[in-house]
PDB file of C-alpha atoms in Angstrom:
ATOM      1  CA  MET O   1     163.266  90.828  63.428  1.00  0.00           C
ATOM      2  CA  ARG O   2     160.610  93.347  62.454  1.00  0.00           C
ATOM      3  CA  ALA O   3     157.927  90.751  63.115  1.00  0.00           C
ATOM      4  CA  ASP O   4     159.391  90.081  66.580  1.00  0.00           C
ATOM      5  CA  ARG O   5     159.417  93.801  67.445  1.00  0.00           C
ATOM      6  CA  HIS O   6     155.820  94.158  66.202  1.00  0.00           C
ATOM      7  CA  GLN O   7     154.777  91.196  68.364  1.00  0.00           C
ATOM      8  CA  LYS O   8     156.494  92.689  71.430  1.00  0.00           C
ATOM      9  CA  LYS O   9     154.758  96.052  70.889  1.00  0.00           C
ATOM     10  CA  LYS O  10     151.460  94.239  70.590  1.00  0.00           C
ATOM     11  CA  LYS O  11     152.067  92.434  73.882  1.00  0.00           C
ATOM     12  CA  LYS O  12     152.971  95.720  75.613  1.00  0.00           C
ATOM     13  CA  ARG O  13     149.852  97.417  74.270  1.00  0.00           C
ATOM     14  CA  TRP O  14     147.380  94.976  75.840  1.00  0.00           C
ATOM     15  CA  PRO O  15     148.075  95.898  79.500  1.00  0.00           C
ATOM     16  CA  SER O  16     147.572  99.565  78.624  1.00  0.00           C
ATOM     17  CA  ILE O  17     144.248  98.878  76.921  1.00  0.00           C
ATOM     18  CA  LEU O  18     143.105  96.742  79.855  1.00  0.00           C
ATOM     19  CA  PHE O  19     144.104  99.471  82.325  1.00  0.00           C
ATOM     20  CA  VAL O  20     142.158 102.126  80.398  1.00  0.00           C
ATOM     21  CA  PHE O  21     139.150  99.802  80.198  1.00  0.00           C
ATOM     22  CA  LEU O  22     139.200  99.124  83.951  1.00  0.00           C
ATOM     23  CA  LEU O  23     139.664 102.824  84.637  1.00  0.00           C
ATOM     24  CA  LEU O  24     136.626 103.602  82.484  1.00  0.00           C
ATOM     25  CA  ILE O  25     134.506 101.024  84.330  1.00  0.00           C
ATOM     26  CA  ALA O  26     135.597 102.459  87.675  1.00  0.00           C
ATOM     27  CA  ALA O  27     134.753 105.993  86.542  1.00  0.00           C
ATOM     28  CA  VAL O  28     131.291 104.988  85.283  1.00  0.00           C
ATOM     29  CA  SER O  29     130.591 103.002  88.469  1.00  0.00           C
ATOM     30  CA  GLY O  30     131.761 105.872  90.644  1.00  0.00           C
ATOM     31  CA  TYR O  31     129.590 108.375  88.789  1.00  0.00           C
ATOM     32  CA  ALA O  32     126.578 106.032  88.979  1.00  0.00           C
ATOM     33  CA  TYR O  33     127.048 105.641  92.740  1.00  0.00           C
ATOM     34  CA  TYR O  34     127.394 109.408  93.139  1.00  0.00           C
ATOM     35  CA  GLN O  35     124.147 109.944  91.222  1.00  0.00           C
ATOM     36  CA  TYR O  36     122.413 107.248  93.299  1.00  0.00           C
ATOM     37  CA  LYS O  37     123.487 108.894  96.579  1.00  0.00           C
ATOM     38  CA  GLN O  38     122.354 112.279  95.278  1.00  0.00           C
ATOM     39  CA  GLY O  39     118.911 110.828  94.643  1.00  0.00           C
ATOM     40  CA  VAL O  40     118.752 109.234  98.105  1.00  0.00           C
ATOM     41  CA  ASN O  41     119.832 112.427  99.858  1.00  0.00           C
ATOM     42  CA  GLN O  42     117.364 114.479  97.821  1.00  0.00           C
ATOM     43  CA  SER O  43     114.455 112.335  99.011  1.00  0.00           C
ATOM     44  CA  LEU O  44     115.674 112.129 102.605  1.00  0.00           C
ATOM     45  CA  LYS O  45     115.871 115.906 102.731  1.00  0.00           C
ATOM     46  CA  LYS O  46     112.267 116.197 101.535  1.00  0.00           C
ATOM     47  CA  MET O  47     111.159 113.502 103.978  1.00  0.00           C
ATOM     48  CA  ASN O  48     112.919 115.380 106.818  1.00  0.00           C
ATOM     49  CA  GLN O  49     114.009 112.052 108.292  1.00  0.00           C
ATOM     50  CA  ASP O  50     117.296 110.792 109.649  1.00  0.00           C
ATOM     51  CA  LYS O  51     119.323 108.746 107.171  1.00  0.00           C
ATOM     52  CA  LYS O  52     119.456 105.867 109.598  1.00  0.00           C
ATOM     53  CA  THR O  53     115.670 105.415 109.802  1.00  0.00           C
ATOM     54  CA  ALA O  54     115.136 101.651 109.558  1.00  0.00           C
ATOM     55  CA  LYS O  55     112.546  99.955 107.378  1.00  0.00           C
ATOM     56  CA  VAL O  56     110.533  96.987 108.532  1.00  0.00           C
ATOM     57  CA  VAL O  57     112.185  93.766 107.348  1.00  0.00           C
ATOM     58  CA  TYR O  58     109.608  91.276 106.108  1.00  0.00           C
ATOM     59  CA  ASP O  59     109.977  87.551 105.545  1.00  0.00           C
ATOM     60  CA  PHE O  60     109.006  86.683 101.975  1.00  0.00           C
ATOM     61  CA  ALA O  61     109.259  83.138 100.604  1.00  0.00           C
ATOM     62  CA  GLY O  62     109.055  84.190  96.960  1.00  0.00           C
ATOM     63  CA  GLN O  63     110.212  82.403  93.825  1.00  0.00           C
ATOM     64  CA  LYS O  64     109.828  82.512  90.033  1.00  0.00           C
ATOM     65  CA  ASP O  65     106.514  81.259  88.718  1.00  0.00           C
ATOM     66  CA  GLN O  66     105.916  77.932  86.966  1.00  0.00           C
ATOM     67  CA  TYR O  67     106.560  79.599  83.593  1.00  0.00           C
ATOM     68  CA  GLY O  68     110.038  80.787  84.604  1.00  0.00           C
ATOM     69  CA  ASP O  69     108.992  84.446  84.784  1.00  0.00           C
ATOM     70  CA  THR O  70     109.527  86.990  87.540  1.00  0.00           C
ATOM     71  CA  ASN O  71     106.482  88.458  89.277  1.00  0.00           C
ATOM     72  CA  VAL O  72     106.747  91.502  91.528  1.00  0.00           C
ATOM     73  CA  LEU O  73     104.002  92.172  94.066  1.00  0.00           C
ATOM     74  CA  LEU O  74     103.438  95.940  94.075  1.00  0.00           C
ATOM     75  CA  LEU O  75     101.632  97.323  97.122  1.00  0.00           C
ATOM     76  CA  GLY O  76     100.708 100.973  97.490  1.00  0.00           C
ATOM     77  CA  SER O  77     100.395 102.328 101.013  1.00  0.00           C
ATOM     78  CA  ASP O  78     100.188 105.662 102.796  1.00  0.00           C
ATOM     79  CA  ALA O  79     101.922 104.199 105.839  1.00  0.00           C
ATOM     80  CA  ARG O  80     105.193 102.699 104.625  1.00  0.00           C
ATOM     81  CA  GLY O  81     106.318  99.858 106.888  1.00  0.00           C
ATOM     82  CA  ASN O  82     103.077  99.849 108.947  1.00  0.00           C
ATOM     83  CA  GLU O  83     101.773  96.292 109.281  1.00  0.00           C
ATOM     84  CA  LYS O  84      98.371  97.537 110.510  1.00  0.00           C
ATOM     85  CA  SER O  85      97.563  99.392 107.296  1.00  0.00           C
ATOM     86  CA  ARG O  86      95.621  97.772 104.465  1.00  0.00           C
ATOM     87  CA  SER O  87      97.174  97.949 101.015  1.00  0.00           C
ATOM     88  CA  ASP O  88      95.439 100.649  98.997  1.00  0.00           C
ATOM     89  CA  THR O  89      96.768  99.354  95.665  1.00  0.00           C
ATOM     90  CA  ILE O  90      97.545  95.736  94.730  1.00  0.00           C
ATOM     91  CA  MET O  91      99.318  94.981  91.448  1.00  0.00           C
ATOM     92  CA  ILE O  92     101.456  92.206  89.992  1.00  0.00           C
ATOM     93  CA  LEU O  93     104.188  93.210  87.549  1.00  0.00           C
ATOM     94  CA  HIS O  94     104.975  90.245  85.292  1.00  0.00           C
ATOM     95  CA  TYR O  95     108.489  90.305  83.791  1.00  0.00           C
ATOM     96  CA  ASN O  96     109.630  87.937  81.047  1.00  0.00           C
ATOM     97  CA  GLU O  97     113.421  88.210  81.159  1.00  0.00           C
ATOM     98  CA  ASP O  98     114.011  86.401  77.847  1.00  0.00           C
ATOM     99  CA  LYS O  99     111.716  88.738  75.922  1.00  0.00           C
ATOM    100  CA  GLY O 100     112.322  91.805  78.092  1.00  0.00           C
ATOM    101  CA  THR O 101     108.553  92.356  78.255  1.00  0.00           C
ATOM    102  CA  PHE O 102     106.254  93.503  81.054  1.00  0.00           C
ATOM    103  CA  LYS O 103     102.586  92.912  81.828  1.00  0.00           C
ATOM    104  CA  LEU O 104     100.549  94.352  84.659  1.00  0.00           C
ATOM    105  CA  THR O 105      97.680  92.826  86.641  1.00  0.00           C
ATOM    106  CA  SER O 106      95.627  94.916  89.064  1.00  0.00           C
ATOM    107  CA  ILE O 107      93.715  93.086  91.796  1.00  0.00           C
ATOM    108  CA  MET O 108      90.788  95.056  93.163  1.00  0.00           C
ATOM    109  CA  ARG O 109      91.168  95.527  96.874  1.00  0.00           C
ATOM    110  CA  ASP O 110      87.564  94.514  97.706  1.00  0.00           C
ATOM    111  CA  SER O 111      87.911  91.062  96.086  1.00  0.00           C
ATOM    112  CA  TYR O 112      86.448  88.638  98.627  1.00  0.00           C
ATOM    113  CA  VAL O 113      88.803  85.643  98.808  1.00  0.00           C
ATOM    114  CA  ALA O 114      90.115  82.983 101.155  1.00  0.00           C
ATOM    115  CA  ILE O 115      93.091  84.227 103.164  1.00  0.00           C
ATOM    116  CA  PRO O 116      95.203  81.319 104.492  1.00  0.00           C
ATOM    117  CA  GLY O 117      94.589  80.948 108.227  1.00  0.00           C
ATOM    118  CA  HIS O 118      91.905  83.675 108.288  1.00  0.00           C
ATOM    119  CA  THR O 119      88.847  82.355 106.323  1.00  0.00           C
ATOM    120  CA  LYS O 120      87.392  84.772 103.720  1.00  0.00           C
ATOM    121  CA  HIS O 121      87.993  88.530 103.745  1.00  0.00           C
ATOM    122  CA  LYS O 122      88.721  91.386 101.384  1.00  0.00           C
ATOM    123  CA  ILE O 123      92.085  90.671  99.793  1.00  0.00           C
ATOM    124  CA  ASN O 124      93.609  93.997 100.870  1.00  0.00           C
ATOM    125  CA  SER O 125      93.288  92.943 104.524  1.00  0.00           C
ATOM    126  CA  ALA O 126      95.924  90.217 103.946  1.00  0.00           C
ATOM    127  CA  PHE O 127      98.633  92.872 104.194  1.00  0.00           C
ATOM    128  CA  ALA O 128      97.327  94.139 107.543  1.00  0.00           C
ATOM    129  CA  ARG O 129      97.075  90.577 108.882  1.00  0.00           C
ATOM    130  CA  GLY O 130     100.465  89.286 107.792  1.00  0.00           C
ATOM    131  CA  GLY O 131     102.421  91.708 105.627  1.00  0.00           C
ATOM    132  CA  PRO O 132     103.522  90.992 102.059  1.00  0.00           C
ATOM    133  CA  GLU O 133     104.158  87.304 102.829  1.00  0.00           C
ATOM    134  CA  LEU O 134     100.498  86.649 103.680  1.00  0.00           C
ATOM    135  CA  MET O 135      99.490  88.614 100.584  1.00  0.00           C
ATOM    136  CA  ARG O 136     101.822  86.360  98.556  1.00  0.00           C
ATOM    137  CA  GLN O 137     100.265  83.249 100.104  1.00  0.00           C
ATOM    138  CA  THR O 138      96.760  84.581  99.433  1.00  0.00           C
ATOM    139  CA  ILE O 139      97.474  85.223  95.753  1.00  0.00           C
ATOM    140  CA  LYS O 140      99.158  81.830  95.409  1.00  0.00           C
ATOM    141  CA  HIS O 141      96.268  80.065  97.177  1.00  0.00           C
ATOM    142  CA  ASN O 142      93.556  81.676  95.042  1.00  0.00           C
ATOM    143  CA  PHE O 143      95.236  82.184  91.669  1.00  0.00           C
ATOM    144  CA  ASP O 144      98.088  79.624  91.663  1.00  0.00           C
ATOM    145  CA  ILE O 145     100.840  82.075  90.727  1.00  0.00           C
ATOM    146  CA  ASP O 146     104.171  82.565  92.510  1.00  0.00           C
ATOM    147  CA  LEU O 147     105.637  85.964  93.304  1.00  0.00           C
ATOM    148  CA  GLN O 148     109.401  86.374  93.610  1.00  0.00           C
ATOM    149  CA  TYR O 149     109.648  89.935  94.924  1.00  0.00           C
ATOM    150  CA  TYR O 150     107.569  92.509  96.730  1.00  0.00           C
ATOM    151  CA  ALA O 151     107.749  96.299  96.729  1.00  0.00           C
ATOM    152  CA  ILE O 152     105.728  98.389  99.180  1.00  0.00           C
ATOM    153  CA  VAL O 153     105.605 101.895  97.752  1.00  0.00           C
ATOM    154  CA  ASP O 154     104.872 104.966  99.848  1.00  0.00           C
ATOM    155  CA  PHE O 155     102.734 107.220  97.670  1.00  0.00           C
ATOM    156  CA  GLN O 156     105.087 110.162  98.252  1.00  0.00           C
ATOM    157  CA  GLY O 157     107.742 108.126  96.458  1.00  0.00           C
ATOM    158  CA  PHE O 158     105.462 108.067  93.425  1.00  0.00           C
ATOM    159  CA  VAL O 159     105.204 111.868  93.590  1.00  0.00           C
ATOM    160  CA  GLN O 160     108.985 112.333  93.779  1.00  0.00           C
ATOM    161  CA  LEU O 161     109.608 109.872  90.934  1.00  0.00           C
ATOM    162  CA  ILE O 162     107.155 111.632  88.602  1.00  0.00           C
ATOM    163  CA  ASP O 163     108.648 115.052  89.348  1.00  0.00           C
ATOM    164  CA  GLU O 164     112.176 113.722  88.720  1.00  0.00           C
ATOM    165  CA  LEU O 165     111.246 111.893  85.501  1.00  0.00           C
ATOM    166  CA  PHE O 166     108.973 114.579  84.085  1.00  0.00           C
ATOM    167  CA  PRO O 167     109.988 118.138  85.096  1.00  0.00           C
ATOM    168  CA  ASN O 168     107.245 119.434  82.782  1.00  0.00           C
ATOM    169  CA  GLY O 169     104.648 116.893  83.915  1.00  0.00           C
ATOM    170  CA  VAL O 170     103.014 113.837  82.348  1.00  0.00           C
ATOM    171  CA  GLU O 171     100.543 114.526  79.561  1.00  0.00           C
ATOM    172  CA  MET O 172      97.159 113.071  80.603  1.00  0.00           C
ATOM    173  CA  ASN O 173      93.608 113.495  79.394  1.00  0.00           C
ATOM    174  CA  VAL O 174      91.677 113.952  82.643  1.00  0.00           C
ATOM    175  CA  GLU O 175      88.211 112.643  81.808  1.00  0.00           C
ATOM    176  CA  LYS O 176      86.203 114.469  84.481  1.00  0.00           C
ATOM    177  CA  LYS O 177      86.429 116.880  87.373  1.00  0.00           C
ATOM    178  CA  MET O 178      88.027 115.162  90.379  1.00  0.00           C
ATOM    179  CA  SER O 179      87.965 116.800  93.791  1.00  0.00           C
ATOM    180  CA  THR O 180      86.334 114.620  96.456  1.00  0.00           C
ATOM    181  CA  ASN O 181      88.847 113.383  99.058  1.00  0.00           C
ATOM    182  CA  ILE O 182      91.903 114.265  96.955  1.00  0.00           C
ATOM    183  CA  TYR O 183      94.279 117.210  96.850  1.00  0.00           C
ATOM    184  CA  PRO O 184      95.103 118.902  94.609  1.00  0.00           C
ATOM    185  CA  PRO O 185      91.764 118.721  92.735  1.00  0.00           C
ATOM    186  CA  LEU O 186      91.772 118.162  88.977  1.00  0.00           C
ATOM    187  CA  GLN O 187      89.833 119.773  86.149  1.00  0.00           C
ATOM    188  CA  PRO O 188      88.887 117.860  82.978  1.00  0.00           C
ATOM    189  CA  GLY O 189      90.884 118.108  79.752  1.00  0.00           C
ATOM    190  CA  LEU O 190      94.259 117.341  78.176  1.00  0.00           C
ATOM    191  CA  GLN O 191      97.007 118.716  80.426  1.00  0.00           C
ATOM    192  CA  ARG O 192     100.379 118.048  82.020  1.00  0.00           C
ATOM    193  CA  LEU O 193     100.219 116.709  85.569  1.00  0.00           C
ATOM    194  CA  ASN O 194     103.019 116.990  88.127  1.00  0.00           C
ATOM    195  CA  GLY O 195     103.673 114.346  90.760  1.00  0.00           C
ATOM    196  CA  ALA O 196     101.049 115.529  93.266  1.00  0.00           C
ATOM    197  CA  GLN O 197      98.434 115.878  90.523  1.00  0.00           C
ATOM    198  CA  MET O 198      99.247 112.413  89.154  1.00  0.00           C
ATOM    199  CA  LEU O 199      98.751 110.993  92.648  1.00  0.00           C
ATOM    200  CA  SER O 200      95.321 112.648  92.800  1.00  0.00           C
ATOM    201  CA  TYR O 201      94.511 111.143  89.397  1.00  0.00           C
ATOM    202  CA  VAL O 202      95.429 107.562  90.318  1.00  0.00           C
ATOM    203  CA  ARG O 203      93.755 107.679  93.742  1.00  0.00           C
ATOM    204  CA  PHE O 204      90.408 109.291  92.904  1.00  0.00           C
ATOM    205  CA  ARG O 205      87.490 106.870  93.328  1.00  0.00           C
ATOM    206  CA  HIS O 206      84.497 108.946  94.448  1.00  0.00           C
ATOM    207  CA  ASP O 207      82.338 108.670  91.362  1.00  0.00           C
ATOM    208  CA  ALA O 208      79.717 106.270  90.024  1.00  0.00           C
ATOM    209  CA  ILE O 209      82.193 103.488  89.202  1.00  0.00           C
ATOM    210  CA  GLY O 210      84.345 103.803  92.337  1.00  0.00           C
ATOM    211  CA  ASP O 211      87.303 101.440  92.528  1.00  0.00           C
ATOM    212  CA  PHE O 212      86.754 100.161  88.985  1.00  0.00           C
ATOM    213  CA  GLY O 213      87.522 103.630  87.668  1.00  0.00           C
ATOM    214  CA  ARG O 214      90.504 104.024  89.944  1.00  0.00           C
ATOM    215  CA  VAL O 215      92.076 100.751  88.759  1.00  0.00           C
ATOM    216  CA  GLU O 216      91.501 101.797  85.159  1.00  0.00           C
ATOM    217  CA  ARG O 217      93.163 105.171  85.800  1.00  0.00           C
ATOM    218  CA  GLN O 218      96.132 103.551  87.539  1.00  0.00           C
ATOM    219  CA  GLN O 219      96.762 101.328  84.527  1.00  0.00           C
ATOM    220  CA  LYS O 220      96.237 104.270  82.152  1.00  0.00           C
ATOM    221  CA  ALA O 221      98.757 106.336  84.122  1.00  0.00           C
ATOM    222  CA  ILE O 222     101.426 103.624  84.029  1.00  0.00           C
ATOM    223  CA  LYS O 223     100.976 103.246  80.265  1.00  0.00           C
ATOM    224  CA  ALA O 224     101.284 107.021  79.804  1.00  0.00           C
ATOM    225  CA  ILE O 225     104.448 107.145  81.915  1.00  0.00           C
ATOM    226  CA  LYS O 226     105.967 104.291  79.895  1.00  0.00           C
ATOM    227  CA  ASP O 227     104.978 105.840  76.539  1.00  0.00           C
ATOM    228  CA  GLN O 228     106.396 109.267  77.408  1.00  0.00           C
ATOM    229  CA  LEU O 229     109.763 108.144  78.743  1.00  0.00           C
ATOM    230  CA  SER O 230     112.666 109.295  76.583  1.00  0.00           C
ATOM    231  CA  GLY O 231     114.755 106.153  76.104  1.00  0.00           C
ATOM    232  CA  LEU O 232     118.515 106.624  76.414  1.00  0.00           C
ATOM    233  CA  LYS O 233     118.201 109.999  78.153  1.00  0.00           C
ATOM    234  CA  THR O 234     116.123 108.401  80.900  1.00  0.00           C
ATOM    235  CA  ILE O 235     118.422 105.371  81.227  1.00  0.00           C
ATOM    236  CA  ALA O 236     121.325 107.759  81.855  1.00  0.00           C
ATOM    237  CA  LYS O 237     119.343 109.124  84.835  1.00  0.00           C
ATOM    238  CA  LEU O 238     118.570 105.635  86.152  1.00  0.00           C
ATOM    239  CA  PRO O 239     121.018 105.626  89.118  1.00  0.00           C
ATOM    240  CA  LYS O 240     119.586 108.899  90.437  1.00  0.00           C
ATOM    241  CA  LEU O 241     116.008 107.719  89.853  1.00  0.00           C
ATOM    242  CA  ILE O 242     116.692 104.540  91.843  1.00  0.00           C
ATOM    243  CA  GLY O 243     118.151 106.711  94.602  1.00  0.00           C
ATOM    244  CA  VAL O 244     115.138 109.041  94.605  1.00  0.00           C
ATOM    245  CA  VAL O 245     112.634 106.214  95.189  1.00  0.00           C
ATOM    246  CA  THR O 246     114.780 104.048  97.509  1.00  0.00           C
ATOM    247  CA  PRO O 247     113.777 105.810 100.766  1.00  0.00           C
ATOM    248  CA  TYR O 248     110.110 105.402  99.810  1.00  0.00           C
ATOM    249  CA  ILE O 249     110.201 101.704  98.916  1.00  0.00           C
ATOM    250  CA  ASN O 250     110.416  98.638 101.124  1.00  0.00           C
ATOM    251  CA  THR O 251     111.459  95.707  98.945  1.00  0.00           C
ATOM    252  CA  ASN O 252     113.310  92.403  99.040  1.00  0.00           C
ATOM    253  CA  MET O 253     114.727  93.001  95.558  1.00  0.00           C
ATOM    254  CA  ALA O 254     118.473  93.558  95.268  1.00  0.00           C
ATOM    255  CA  THR O 255     119.417  96.928  93.775  1.00  0.00           C
ATOM    256  CA  THR O 256     121.172  95.222  90.848  1.00  0.00           C
ATOM    257  CA  ASP O 257     118.015  93.256  89.981  1.00  0.00           C
ATOM    258  CA  GLY O 258     115.945  96.429  90.249  1.00  0.00           C
ATOM    259  CA  VAL O 259     118.303  98.335  87.957  1.00  0.00           C
ATOM    260  CA  SER O 260     118.247  95.514  85.385  1.00  0.00           C
ATOM    261  CA  MET O 261     114.444  95.396  85.324  1.00  0.00           C
ATOM    262  CA  ALA O 262     114.161  99.192  85.253  1.00  0.00           C
ATOM    263  CA  LYS O 263     116.570  99.349  82.298  1.00  0.00           C
ATOM    264  CA  ASP O 264     114.453  96.878  80.317  1.00  0.00           C
ATOM    265  CA  PHE O 265     111.287  98.755  81.275  1.00  0.00           C
ATOM    266  CA  LEU O 266     112.693 102.119  80.186  1.00  0.00           C
ATOM    267  CA  SER O 267     114.357 100.920  76.991  1.00  0.00           C
ATOM    268  CA  GLY O 268     111.595  98.629  75.704  1.00  0.00           C
ATOM    269  CA  ASP O 269     109.394 100.024  72.940  1.00  0.00           C
ATOM    270  CA  GLN O 270     106.457  97.642  73.392  1.00  0.00           C
ATOM    271  CA  ASN O 271     103.210  98.608  75.083  1.00  0.00           C
ATOM    272  CA  ILE O 272     102.358  97.255  78.528  1.00  0.00           C
ATOM    273  CA  GLU O 273      99.424  94.857  78.469  1.00  0.00           C
ATOM    274  CA  THR O 274      97.086  95.076  81.451  1.00  0.00           C
ATOM    275  CA  LEU O 275      94.519  92.894  83.201  1.00  0.00           C
ATOM    276  CA  ARG O 276      92.022  93.590  85.978  1.00  0.00           C
ATOM    277  CA  ILE O 277      90.955  90.990  88.521  1.00  0.00           C
ATOM    278  CA  PRO O 278      88.098  90.286  88.769  1.00  0.00           C
ATOM    279  CA  VAL O 279      87.542  90.131  85.008  1.00  0.00           C
ATOM    280  CA  ASP O 280      84.167  91.059  83.548  1.00  0.00           C
ATOM    281  CA  ASN O 281      81.262  88.685  84.269  1.00  0.00           C
ATOM    282  CA  SER O 282      83.184  86.873  87.018  1.00  0.00           C
ATOM    283  CA  PHE O 283      81.863  88.505  90.189  1.00  0.00           C
ATOM    284  CA  THR O 284      78.843  89.844  92.037  1.00  0.00           C
ATOM    285  CA  GLU O 285      78.685  92.848  94.331  1.00  0.00           C
ATOM    286  CA  GLU O 286      77.591  91.783  97.817  1.00  0.00           C
ATOM    287  CA  ARG O 287      77.397  93.127 101.358  1.00  0.00           C
ATOM    288  CA  ILE O 288      78.980  90.946 104.041  1.00  0.00           C
ATOM    289  CA  SER O 289      78.508  91.544 107.761  1.00  0.00           C
ATOM    290  CA  GLY O 290      81.740  92.923 109.213  1.00  0.00           C
ATOM    291  CA  GLU O 291      83.227  93.507 105.733  1.00  0.00           C
ATOM    292  CA  GLY O 292      80.796  95.913 104.071  1.00  0.00           C
ATOM    293  CA  ALA O 293      80.647  96.001 100.274  1.00  0.00           C
ATOM    294  CA  VAL O 294      82.704  93.241  98.632  1.00  0.00           C
ATOM    295  CA  LEU O 295      83.285  91.697  95.211  1.00  0.00           C
ATOM    296  CA  ASP O 296      82.383  88.028  95.502  1.00  0.00           C
ATOM    297  CA  ILE O 297      84.515  86.623  92.706  1.00  0.00           C
ATOM    298  CA  ASP O 298      84.528  83.400  90.720  1.00  0.00           C
ATOM    299  CA  VAL O 299      88.042  82.309  91.691  1.00  0.00           C
ATOM    300  CA  GLU O 300      88.420  79.618  89.002  1.00  0.00           C
ATOM    301  CA  LYS O 301      87.360  81.932  86.180  1.00  0.00           C
ATOM    302  CA  ASN O 302      89.796  84.625  87.349  1.00  0.00           C
ATOM    303  CA  LYS O 303      92.618  82.135  87.863  1.00  0.00           C
ATOM    304  CA  GLU O 304      92.168  80.924  84.278  1.00  0.00           C
ATOM    305  CA  ALA O 305      92.076  84.494  82.945  1.00  0.00           C
ATOM    306  CA  LEU O 306      95.273  85.400  84.815  1.00  0.00           C
ATOM    307  CA  HIS O 307      97.227  82.411  83.478  1.00  0.00           C
ATOM    308  CA  GLN O 308      96.018  82.996  79.928  1.00  0.00           C
ATOM    309  CA  PHE O 309      97.103  86.631  80.222  1.00  0.00           C
ATOM    310  CA  ILE O 310     100.583  85.728  81.477  1.00  0.00           C
ATOM    311  CA  THR O 311     101.273  83.041  78.876  1.00  0.00           C
ATOM    312  CA  LYS O 312      99.799  84.538  75.704  1.00  0.00           C
TER     313      LYS O 312
END
């Protein structure tokens, strides 16, 4: 009899436990959504735009690469959603879901390559000619790598994200005075940079090494951001962070996929490996009529370097 009563109590207890569990999930989901909307509204207020402002919808025939990994085409632009603008920054974020690891490839914008349907031009013009889809086709055609997603990032979104993540700034060692064609200007030395200052740092290119230095600084900045993130505390802020950058990003990635990747990025303790295309000793600097200064690259050598980097 006692055993029967104990069994009945056990059966009655399970619905209560399930109800509490579902209630907890609903509460967490509701709070996450509230934080997300707070982030969105915060950025919209700073943008001084109507909430119903539409983003350009791009066709993008992306897929996982031949190694089963996810590659995200990252394009930096001052004119979000403007098909006439060239992409100022071109990166590929490589994500290995099984390992939870990330690698980053920067493609220099003056790389002189074949653009499908448009002969040879600087690679950054592919965006102006056909949006992220033509950029995807160009990278596939030259380097034989598939890209599943794209994300066009307005640089002001970068500023807002840095200020939200790092209220006290990101610690950076600024290697030289930087002032030409950027604001605010930067002085050399170890210091904490806010969002606007970080944008100046990653965009400066008016020195002896030009775009090569800028690409190096962009990769250095991303590594510093990753190294200085505070693990669980940052993950707890993830819904609001996603909301903060959403108005500034045009992407074909579902929010759930973005959250999953962001969680792995924030929680992982491994360093981000980086690659620059063109690699050393694989290009010559030329002047082409109608194009100006270009990097005439050895496509096969760079294709091989990219695949070795992804698979090692």
